């Protein structure tokens, strides 16, 4: 099992979760969504959100799902912003906000530790 | 929903406002972010003559220093707008700073693969042209001017349409644009200018129309780009002198003949430009980057503007450090350099009263013949701030219009060193 230690040394999976309007996706599509290259899936606009830099869940998500380190990801968006091709996904303060956001916002996509996933949440990708 | 005020990759102040029933006609998130960027750069050479307008042995912060801010507004998933303003040394006076709008465009992305932008845009000439003002987006202290100067303008007021094809490994993007710009071309007279008998620079206002097509292939590790740009330049309300003639000097003093600007001129000049670029990641975190550009300015007395430039750079990321080295060269067409040499030599033949005049006419040919070898490093303090240092050795051949030649002297056959230090950041 791939996972992360969330400060307490407990390895845990990171799941990509979304509003029920979003269908399951593959890794490549997920990478394209989080790099601003795909805006919709099957006609549904997608609205990815991130956790803030320095968050362990974010670091693990970037590593496992996007195959990138924080420096690469922020560097990518730094250039993309300054060539006028868009801005990075908005950031939410923590996992609780991610959960509230994806439950309330059609098209919303986020990620969280598997243990924090609410019952019945729409998991669209597991690394 | 609350968005955190500290965002990535820099701290954006993000106004996450849900505005129901906006102009878009549906409940969409209106997202407004702003960011700032800057470079504080110092450069000093071991030569008293000025290089790239500002660099001499007294040192300067004017060559590389720039501060700016950008606002990105997203009205909906499809519609957005970007404004970027900057403060930097003036593009039409050597002793002034200037605030200007670098970007101001509306963007429409009707689907994943189409992006349409209208307004003030920066053109995708070289790999870093669009982000050249933001030093924290590349590792060099200064993008090689041998190549990055080869464009009559990098900004236009116009329209850009791009289409992207997402492949398994590469994303392919074709971008077509058209637009116009009013800009300035800098000239320097080592002995006198067109209007004064003192050495100095002057800036000719130029109107440019440009249309181009750029194809970019990009993967996580590599970038390849080829572009063709068809420009048309003109001087507002005036003809552009297109040739020289060898004849009587412009005063009734007995002398050998002089080279003079031929009367008349042309209304417009064709300016085709070819651009090539590649950046390839090699094993062991090495990166090889090479770019090439070739421009022709037809029917211009400034024949030296027709030139090619290229560079090859090798860098390697080692933790927070990215040491690099590059070799760059620029060269005007052979006939332009020959013409410069003939006119320059004629200054020693004509009556001394016409010597400075002949130097001026020679300078108008705007010759470029120089190479630079540079080694440097960037040190990434954080993901959005970087300290860079570079040593470079510049060698000029026949002449170089990057060098403000000393009075009575020449810009050719010079070797000098430039040391540069900069701090770049975004927030």
XYZ file of C-alpha atoms in Angstrom:
554
model
C 0.000 0.000 0.000
C 1.315 3.432 -0.903
C 0.735 5.997 1.731
C 1.964 8.747 3.938
C 2.821 9.344 7.516
C 0.537 12.045 8.779
C 2.787 13.291 11.477
C 2.009 10.361 13.772
C 3.995 7.906 11.720
C 0.919 6.086 10.464
C 1.071 5.264 6.777
C -2.148 6.128 5.004
C -3.477 6.223 1.496
C -4.439 9.402 -0.290
C -7.725 9.265 -2.171
C -8.933 11.656 -4.796
C -12.557 12.493 -4.083
C -15.126 14.538 -5.907
C -18.683 15.752 -6.073
C -21.050 12.989 -7.232
C -21.286 14.705 -10.619
C -17.705 13.686 -11.432
C -16.966 10.260 -12.870
C -13.958 8.071 -12.112
C -10.780 9.116 -13.897
C -7.365 7.734 -14.684
C -4.022 9.090 -13.553
C -3.302 10.934 -16.789
C -6.603 12.774 -16.676
C -5.998 13.649 -13.039
C -2.570 15.041 -13.915
C -4.082 17.136 -16.676
C -6.789 18.480 -14.388
C -4.321 19.547 -11.727
C -2.056 21.158 -14.306
C -4.849 23.176 -15.880
C -4.915 21.334 -19.187
C -8.323 19.683 -18.784
C -11.311 21.724 -17.664
C -14.137 19.230 -18.065
C -14.851 15.516 -18.108
C -17.766 14.142 -20.044
C -19.342 17.568 -20.253
C -18.992 18.254 -16.537
C -16.787 21.212 -15.664
C -14.233 20.181 -13.060
C -13.012 22.432 -10.268
C -9.912 21.045 -8.566
C -8.796 22.349 -5.198
C -5.510 21.935 -3.406
C -4.351 21.860 0.164
C -1.729 24.516 0.939
C 2.015 24.040 0.363
C 3.686 22.301 3.261
C 0.666 20.101 3.921
C 1.772 16.464 4.077
C -1.332 15.208 2.297
C -0.637 17.600 -0.552
C 2.972 16.496 -0.791
C 1.922 12.883 -0.944
C -0.759 13.625 -3.520
C 1.755 15.397 -5.732
C 4.225 12.563 -5.405
C 1.823 9.670 -5.902
C -0.671 11.110 -8.320
C 1.203 13.750 -10.297
C 4.674 12.261 -10.006
C 6.017 15.666 -9.032
C 7.774 17.249 -6.093
C 6.421 20.461 -4.593
C 9.151 22.510 -6.305
C 8.267 21.100 -9.709
C 4.558 21.677 -9.254
C 4.843 25.214 -7.965
C 7.472 25.949 -10.620
C 5.128 24.666 -13.307
C 2.321 26.956 -12.185
C 4.694 29.868 -11.704
C 5.642 29.732 -15.382
C 2.109 28.966 -16.553
C 0.776 31.971 -14.681
C 3.404 34.280 -16.110
C 2.904 33.143 -19.679
C -0.733 34.085 -19.254
C -2.129 30.551 -19.360
C -4.039 30.496 -16.091
C -3.727 30.212 -12.352
C -3.306 27.191 -10.064
C -6.257 25.507 -8.376
C -7.489 27.385 -5.336
C -6.353 26.176 -1.947
C -8.510 25.219 0.985
C -7.329 25.358 4.545
C -7.699 21.702 5.447
C -9.324 18.349 4.874
C -12.602 19.329 6.535
C -12.973 22.188 4.096
C -12.166 19.904 1.194
C -14.943 17.562 2.267
C -17.463 20.364 2.655
C -16.426 21.849 -0.669
C -16.709 18.702 -2.745
C -20.066 17.817 -1.208
C -21.502 21.233 -2.006
C -19.925 22.132 -5.341
C -20.764 20.340 -8.588
C -17.545 19.414 -10.403
C -15.329 19.889 -7.353
C -12.328 17.600 -6.959
C -10.041 17.288 -3.953
C -7.920 14.793 -2.085
C -7.701 13.555 1.477
C -6.320 10.756 3.619
C -8.389 7.585 3.188
C -9.219 7.480 6.893
C -10.882 10.885 6.657
C -13.097 9.965 3.734
C -16.788 10.238 4.711
C -19.016 7.224 4.161
C -20.349 7.190 0.618
C -17.998 9.850 -0.720
C -17.314 9.687 -4.456
C -13.763 8.357 -4.775
C -12.638 8.958 -8.344
C -9.033 7.847 -8.136
C -6.848 5.795 -5.851
C -3.127 5.834 -6.565
C -16.373 27.941 1.450
C -13.318 29.825 2.548
C -10.175 30.096 0.533
C -6.920 30.428 2.297
C -5.225 33.757 1.775
C -1.789 32.226 1.399
C -1.692 30.378 -1.825
C 0.724 28.636 -4.175
C 3.031 28.968 -5.935
C 3.192 32.368 -4.355
C 1.004 34.099 -1.882
C -1.958 35.210 -3.860
C -4.619 37.238 -2.301
C -7.539 35.290 -3.572
C -11.006 36.596 -3.487
C -13.199 33.566 -3.745
C -16.534 35.135 -4.257
C -19.578 33.330 -5.380
C -21.483 35.733 -7.505
C -24.774 34.261 -8.527
C -26.175 35.258 -11.851
C -23.113 37.046 -13.105
C -22.701 38.162 -16.658
C -21.962 34.552 -17.500
C -25.547 33.763 -16.842
C -25.072 31.115 -14.205
C -23.804 30.715 -10.695
C -20.069 30.707 -11.293
C -17.144 31.414 -9.031
C -15.622 34.778 -9.743
C -12.034 34.301 -8.792
C -9.636 37.191 -8.509
C -6.002 36.635 -7.695
C -3.055 38.935 -7.753
C 0.617 38.314 -7.463
C 3.778 40.328 -7.571
C 7.209 39.680 -8.961
C 10.512 41.404 -9.111
C 14.179 41.177 -9.856
C 16.812 43.283 -8.201
C 19.854 42.886 -10.371
C 23.345 44.310 -10.311
C 25.834 44.023 -13.154
C 29.343 45.359 -13.601
C 31.892 44.944 -16.345
C 35.599 45.684 -16.532
C 35.101 48.074 -19.462
C 34.297 51.765 -19.371
C 32.145 51.514 -22.498
C 28.506 50.669 -21.890
C 27.171 47.279 -22.793
C 23.477 46.498 -23.257
C 22.695 50.165 -22.567
C 23.724 50.232 -18.911
C 26.558 47.885 -17.937
C 30.008 49.412 -17.440
C 32.792 49.341 -14.886
C 30.831 51.584 -12.535
C 28.163 48.928 -12.091
C 24.429 49.327 -12.560
C 21.129 48.044 -11.274
C 19.299 49.259 -14.361
C 20.047 46.393 -16.709
C 18.134 43.646 -14.928
C 15.942 45.272 -12.317
C 12.195 45.076 -12.825
C 9.178 45.033 -10.537
C 5.667 44.067 -11.500
C 2.277 42.860 -10.460
C -0.293 40.676 -12.147
C -4.005 40.344 -11.646
C -5.821 37.281 -12.945
C -9.587 37.356 -12.959
C -11.654 34.302 -13.744
C -15.239 35.107 -14.519
C -16.199 31.519 -15.258
C -14.652 28.263 -16.324
C -14.289 29.681 -19.828
C -13.735 33.409 -19.403
C -10.893 35.234 -17.753
C -8.767 38.342 -17.911
C -5.165 39.129 -17.046
C -3.433 42.409 -16.343
C 0.274 42.716 -15.743
C 2.028 45.995 -15.050
C 5.711 46.544 -14.535
C 8.249 49.193 -13.687
C 11.586 48.947 -15.465
C 14.079 51.180 -17.247
C 12.376 53.008 -20.075
C 12.338 51.429 -23.525
C 12.808 54.832 -25.167
C 15.091 56.772 -22.827
C 18.310 55.592 -21.242
C 18.001 57.782 -18.162
C 14.388 57.164 -17.164
C 12.310 54.464 -15.565
C 8.936 53.625 -16.965
C 5.715 52.040 -15.767
C 3.964 50.075 -18.469
C 1.280 47.502 -19.050
C 2.842 44.282 -20.264
C -0.302 42.174 -20.416
C -3.929 43.237 -20.671
C -6.049 40.616 -22.303
C -9.347 38.819 -22.164
C -9.211 35.053 -22.537
C -11.855 32.600 -23.639
C -11.372 28.873 -23.355
C -14.452 27.309 -24.925
C -13.061 23.796 -24.435
C -9.987 22.091 -23.080
C -8.067 22.417 -26.297
C -8.901 25.918 -27.520
C -7.672 29.167 -25.990
C -8.483 32.519 -27.522
C -6.956 35.701 -26.138
C -7.492 39.271 -27.226
C -5.806 42.425 -25.991
C -2.231 43.257 -25.176
C -0.263 40.042 -25.438
C 3.314 38.926 -25.240
C 4.347 36.789 -28.173
C 5.650 33.219 -27.936
C 8.929 33.923 -29.718
C 11.570 32.121 -27.693
C 11.017 29.620 -24.884
C 11.115 32.333 -22.202
C 9.961 35.429 -24.067
C 6.547 35.485 -22.430
C 7.940 35.198 -18.890
C 11.181 37.110 -19.503
C 10.331 39.794 -16.948
C 9.880 37.241 -14.174
C 13.368 36.162 -13.211
C 12.069 33.535 -10.807
C 10.831 31.476 -13.768
C 14.249 30.602 -15.229
C 17.754 29.909 -14.028
C 19.922 32.331 -16.031
C 20.732 35.720 -14.558
C 19.922 37.202 -17.949
C 18.415 35.521 -20.979
C 21.037 35.494 -23.766
C 20.529 38.773 -25.611
C 22.202 37.387 -28.691
C 18.904 35.556 -29.225
C 16.290 37.304 -27.102
C 16.927 40.672 -28.772
C 15.961 39.274 -32.167
C 12.410 40.522 -32.349
C 11.289 43.996 -33.304
C 8.738 43.781 -30.517
C 7.636 41.102 -28.082
C 4.278 42.682 -27.275
C 1.329 43.285 -29.545
C -2.189 44.503 -29.341
C -4.048 41.775 -31.090
C -5.512 38.310 -31.114
C -4.056 34.904 -30.308
C -5.715 31.560 -30.979
C -4.191 28.336 -29.754
C -5.234 24.734 -30.131
C -3.762 21.947 -28.020
C -3.683 18.252 -28.756
C -3.112 16.172 -25.637
C -0.984 13.142 -26.434
C 0.263 10.237 -24.391
C 3.649 11.841 -23.817
C 3.540 15.268 -25.412
C 1.033 18.066 -25.519
C 1.156 19.721 -28.922
C 0.085 23.332 -29.142
C -0.315 25.409 -32.271
C -0.647 29.117 -31.590
C -1.498 31.652 -34.254
C -1.500 35.361 -33.572
C -1.823 38.674 -35.290
C -1.560 42.206 -34.040
C 0.317 45.454 -34.021
C 2.516 47.466 -31.709
C 4.210 50.813 -31.482
C 7.721 50.510 -30.182
C 11.165 52.035 -30.401
C 14.446 50.950 -31.902
C 17.526 52.214 -30.131
C 20.474 53.609 -32.038
C 23.773 54.816 -30.651
C 26.149 57.226 -32.313
C 29.670 56.977 -30.944
C 30.640 60.479 -32.141
C 27.327 62.172 -32.770
C 23.645 61.468 -33.181
C 21.288 62.361 -36.013
C 20.367 65.609 -34.303
C 23.311 66.575 -32.101
C 27.065 66.721 -32.399
C 27.496 64.785 -29.165
C 27.713 61.014 -28.730
C 24.567 59.376 -27.476
C 21.546 57.238 -28.050
C 18.288 57.977 -29.759
C 15.129 55.987 -30.173
C 13.214 55.768 -33.432
C 9.482 55.212 -33.054
C 8.460 52.189 -35.078
C 5.060 50.710 -35.881
C 5.024 46.952 -36.202
C 2.418 44.576 -37.544
C 3.122 40.944 -36.883
C 1.442 37.659 -37.660
C 2.844 34.304 -36.707
C 2.393 30.641 -36.088
C 4.193 28.757 -33.322
C 4.170 25.024 -32.731
C 5.201 23.736 -29.304
C 5.587 20.150 -28.121
C 5.824 19.847 -24.370
C 6.193 16.929 -21.991
C 7.050 16.915 -18.317
C 10.731 16.752 -19.236
C 11.187 18.273 -22.670
C 10.047 21.260 -24.725
C 10.437 21.811 -28.457
C 9.268 24.899 -30.294
C 9.341 26.212 -33.843
C 7.820 29.466 -34.999
C 7.512 31.600 -38.077
C 6.626 35.260 -37.716
C 5.898 37.646 -40.553
C 6.341 41.246 -39.491
C 5.954 44.561 -41.204
C 7.598 47.676 -39.810
C 7.132 51.317 -40.659
C 7.964 54.690 -39.209
C 4.900 56.683 -38.303
C 4.482 59.454 -40.848
C 7.902 58.972 -42.399
C 9.705 56.851 -44.881
C 12.481 54.562 -43.757
C 15.831 55.069 -45.400
C 16.667 51.933 -47.243
C 20.127 52.371 -48.712
C 23.379 54.294 -48.832
C 25.111 56.076 -51.688
C 28.735 56.974 -52.128
C 29.132 60.585 -53.226
C 29.799 64.110 -52.196
C 30.080 64.843 -48.508
C 27.345 67.066 -47.076
C 29.305 70.336 -46.993
C 31.422 72.312 -49.405
C 34.757 71.214 -48.045
C 37.137 69.469 -50.417
C 37.234 65.799 -49.416
C 37.190 62.256 -50.595
C 33.576 61.115 -51.144
C 31.391 60.151 -48.221
C 28.859 57.435 -47.660
C 25.453 59.088 -47.240
C 21.944 57.865 -46.611
C 20.241 57.652 -49.981
C 17.295 60.017 -50.380
C 13.774 58.660 -50.481
C 13.136 55.422 -48.733
C 10.344 52.947 -48.276
C 7.031 53.113 -46.454
C 7.161 49.581 -45.076
C 9.682 46.888 -44.480
C 9.092 43.180 -44.400
C 10.465 41.479 -41.259
C 10.280 37.680 -41.388
C 11.581 35.845 -38.319
C 12.242 32.148 -37.754
C 12.524 30.861 -34.179
C 13.605 27.446 -32.928
C 13.995 26.217 -29.373
C 14.488 23.007 -27.451
C 15.001 22.152 -23.817
C 15.764 18.530 -23.077
C 16.196 16.839 -19.721
C 19.106 14.413 -19.693
C 20.075 11.712 -17.222
C 21.506 12.803 -13.870
C 19.257 15.921 -13.820
C 21.205 17.637 -16.585
C 19.274 19.901 -18.900
C 20.366 20.922 -22.389
C 18.738 24.012 -23.850
C 19.322 25.521 -27.245
C 17.568 28.309 -29.109
C 18.036 29.927 -32.480
C 16.437 32.897 -34.201
C 16.939 34.476 -37.588
C 15.485 37.801 -38.668
C 15.629 39.681 -41.938
C 14.718 43.340 -42.230
C 14.274 44.059 -45.910
C 14.949 47.425 -47.525
C 16.591 48.973 -44.502
C 19.734 51.045 -44.292
C 20.160 49.327 -40.934
C 21.136 46.143 -42.687
C 22.787 44.737 -39.609
C 19.383 44.207 -38.042
C 19.151 41.220 -40.371
C 20.933 38.688 -38.233
C 20.892 35.287 -36.633
C 21.540 34.394 -33.032
C 21.777 31.190 -31.096
C 22.883 29.709 -27.828
C 23.479 26.340 -26.262
C 23.234 25.932 -22.495
C 23.874 23.074 -20.103
C 22.574 23.126 -16.562
C 22.084 20.677 -13.748
C 19.898 20.805 -10.688
C 21.730 19.848 -7.503
C 19.311 20.327 -4.654
C 18.586 24.034 -4.455
C 21.446 24.895 -6.798
C 21.297 25.038 -10.576
C 24.758 25.717 -12.001
C 24.811 26.439 -15.706
C 26.976 27.473 -18.583
C 26.165 28.693 -22.053
C 27.705 29.877 -25.263
C 25.817 32.420 -27.353
C 26.538 34.109 -30.650
C 24.900 36.727 -32.840
C 25.965 37.750 -36.302
C 24.589 40.130 -38.882
C 24.527 39.200 -42.539
C 27.958 39.285 -44.122
C 27.141 42.123 -46.516
C 26.002 44.302 -43.603
C 29.257 43.767 -41.739
C 31.235 44.466 -44.920
C 29.298 47.660 -45.505
C 29.950 48.755 -41.924
C 33.656 48.130 -42.384
C 33.780 50.104 -45.647
C 31.993 53.110 -44.168
C 33.994 52.941 -40.942
C 37.244 52.804 -42.898
C 36.111 55.719 -45.032
C 36.071 57.840 -41.874
C 39.871 57.726 -41.979
C 39.963 58.835 -45.610
C 37.552 61.759 -45.719
C 38.341 65.256 -44.511
C 38.572 65.221 -40.683
C 35.512 67.430 -40.562
C 33.480 64.476 -41.865
C 34.984 61.789 -39.685
C 32.266 61.854 -37.043
C 29.650 61.985 -39.785
C 31.055 58.852 -41.380
C 31.120 57.131 -37.991
C 27.461 58.043 -37.587
C 26.583 56.582 -40.986
C 28.544 53.438 -40.104
C 26.696 53.156 -36.782
C 23.374 53.396 -38.637
C 24.094 50.057 -40.273
C 23.559 48.522 -36.789
C 26.045 45.670 -37.019
C 26.017 42.667 -34.703
C 28.957 40.315 -34.409
C 29.649 39.038 -30.921
C 29.737 35.956 -28.771
C 29.345 35.363 -25.050
C 30.467 32.531 -22.865
C 28.879 32.488 -19.432
C 28.950 30.373 -16.295
C 26.686 30.969 -13.370
C 24.385 29.465 -10.844
C 21.000 30.022 -9.348
C 20.210 29.169 -5.764
C 16.554 28.659 -4.975
C 16.019 30.049 -1.499
C 12.377 29.007 -1.636
C 10.183 27.814 -4.479
C 9.472 31.451 -5.334
C 12.709 33.283 -4.625
C 16.091 32.820 -6.199
C 19.563 34.304 -5.951
C 21.669 34.147 -9.098
C 25.270 34.935 -9.935
C 26.994 34.856 -13.306
C 30.314 35.596 -14.897
C 30.390 36.104 -18.637
C 33.028 37.000 -21.174
C 31.903 38.989 -24.172
C 33.928 39.000 -27.387
C 33.038 41.284 -30.252
C 34.068 40.673 -33.845
C 33.641 43.290 -36.559
C 31.337 45.365 -34.353
C 28.488 44.974 -31.915
C 25.543 47.301 -31.496
C 25.142 45.972 -27.942
C 28.279 47.999 -27.136
C 28.157 51.806 -27.045
C 31.502 52.419 -28.728
C 33.698 55.172 -27.262
C 34.043 58.452 -29.103
C 36.393 57.995 -32.031
C 36.717 54.293 -31.237
C 34.871 51.164 -32.226
C 32.781 48.434 -30.697
C 34.643 45.678 -32.532
C 37.568 43.510 -31.391
C 36.823 43.844 -27.706
C 36.960 41.338 -24.880
C 35.447 42.157 -21.544
C 33.996 40.434 -18.520
C 30.628 41.012 -16.927
C 29.763 39.976 -13.389
C 26.083 39.856 -12.499
C 24.195 39.216 -9.298
C 20.439 39.201 -8.894
C 17.632 38.335 -6.555
C 14.334 37.326 -8.107
C 11.091 36.715 -6.299
C 7.368 36.309 -6.645
C 4.762 36.640 -3.964
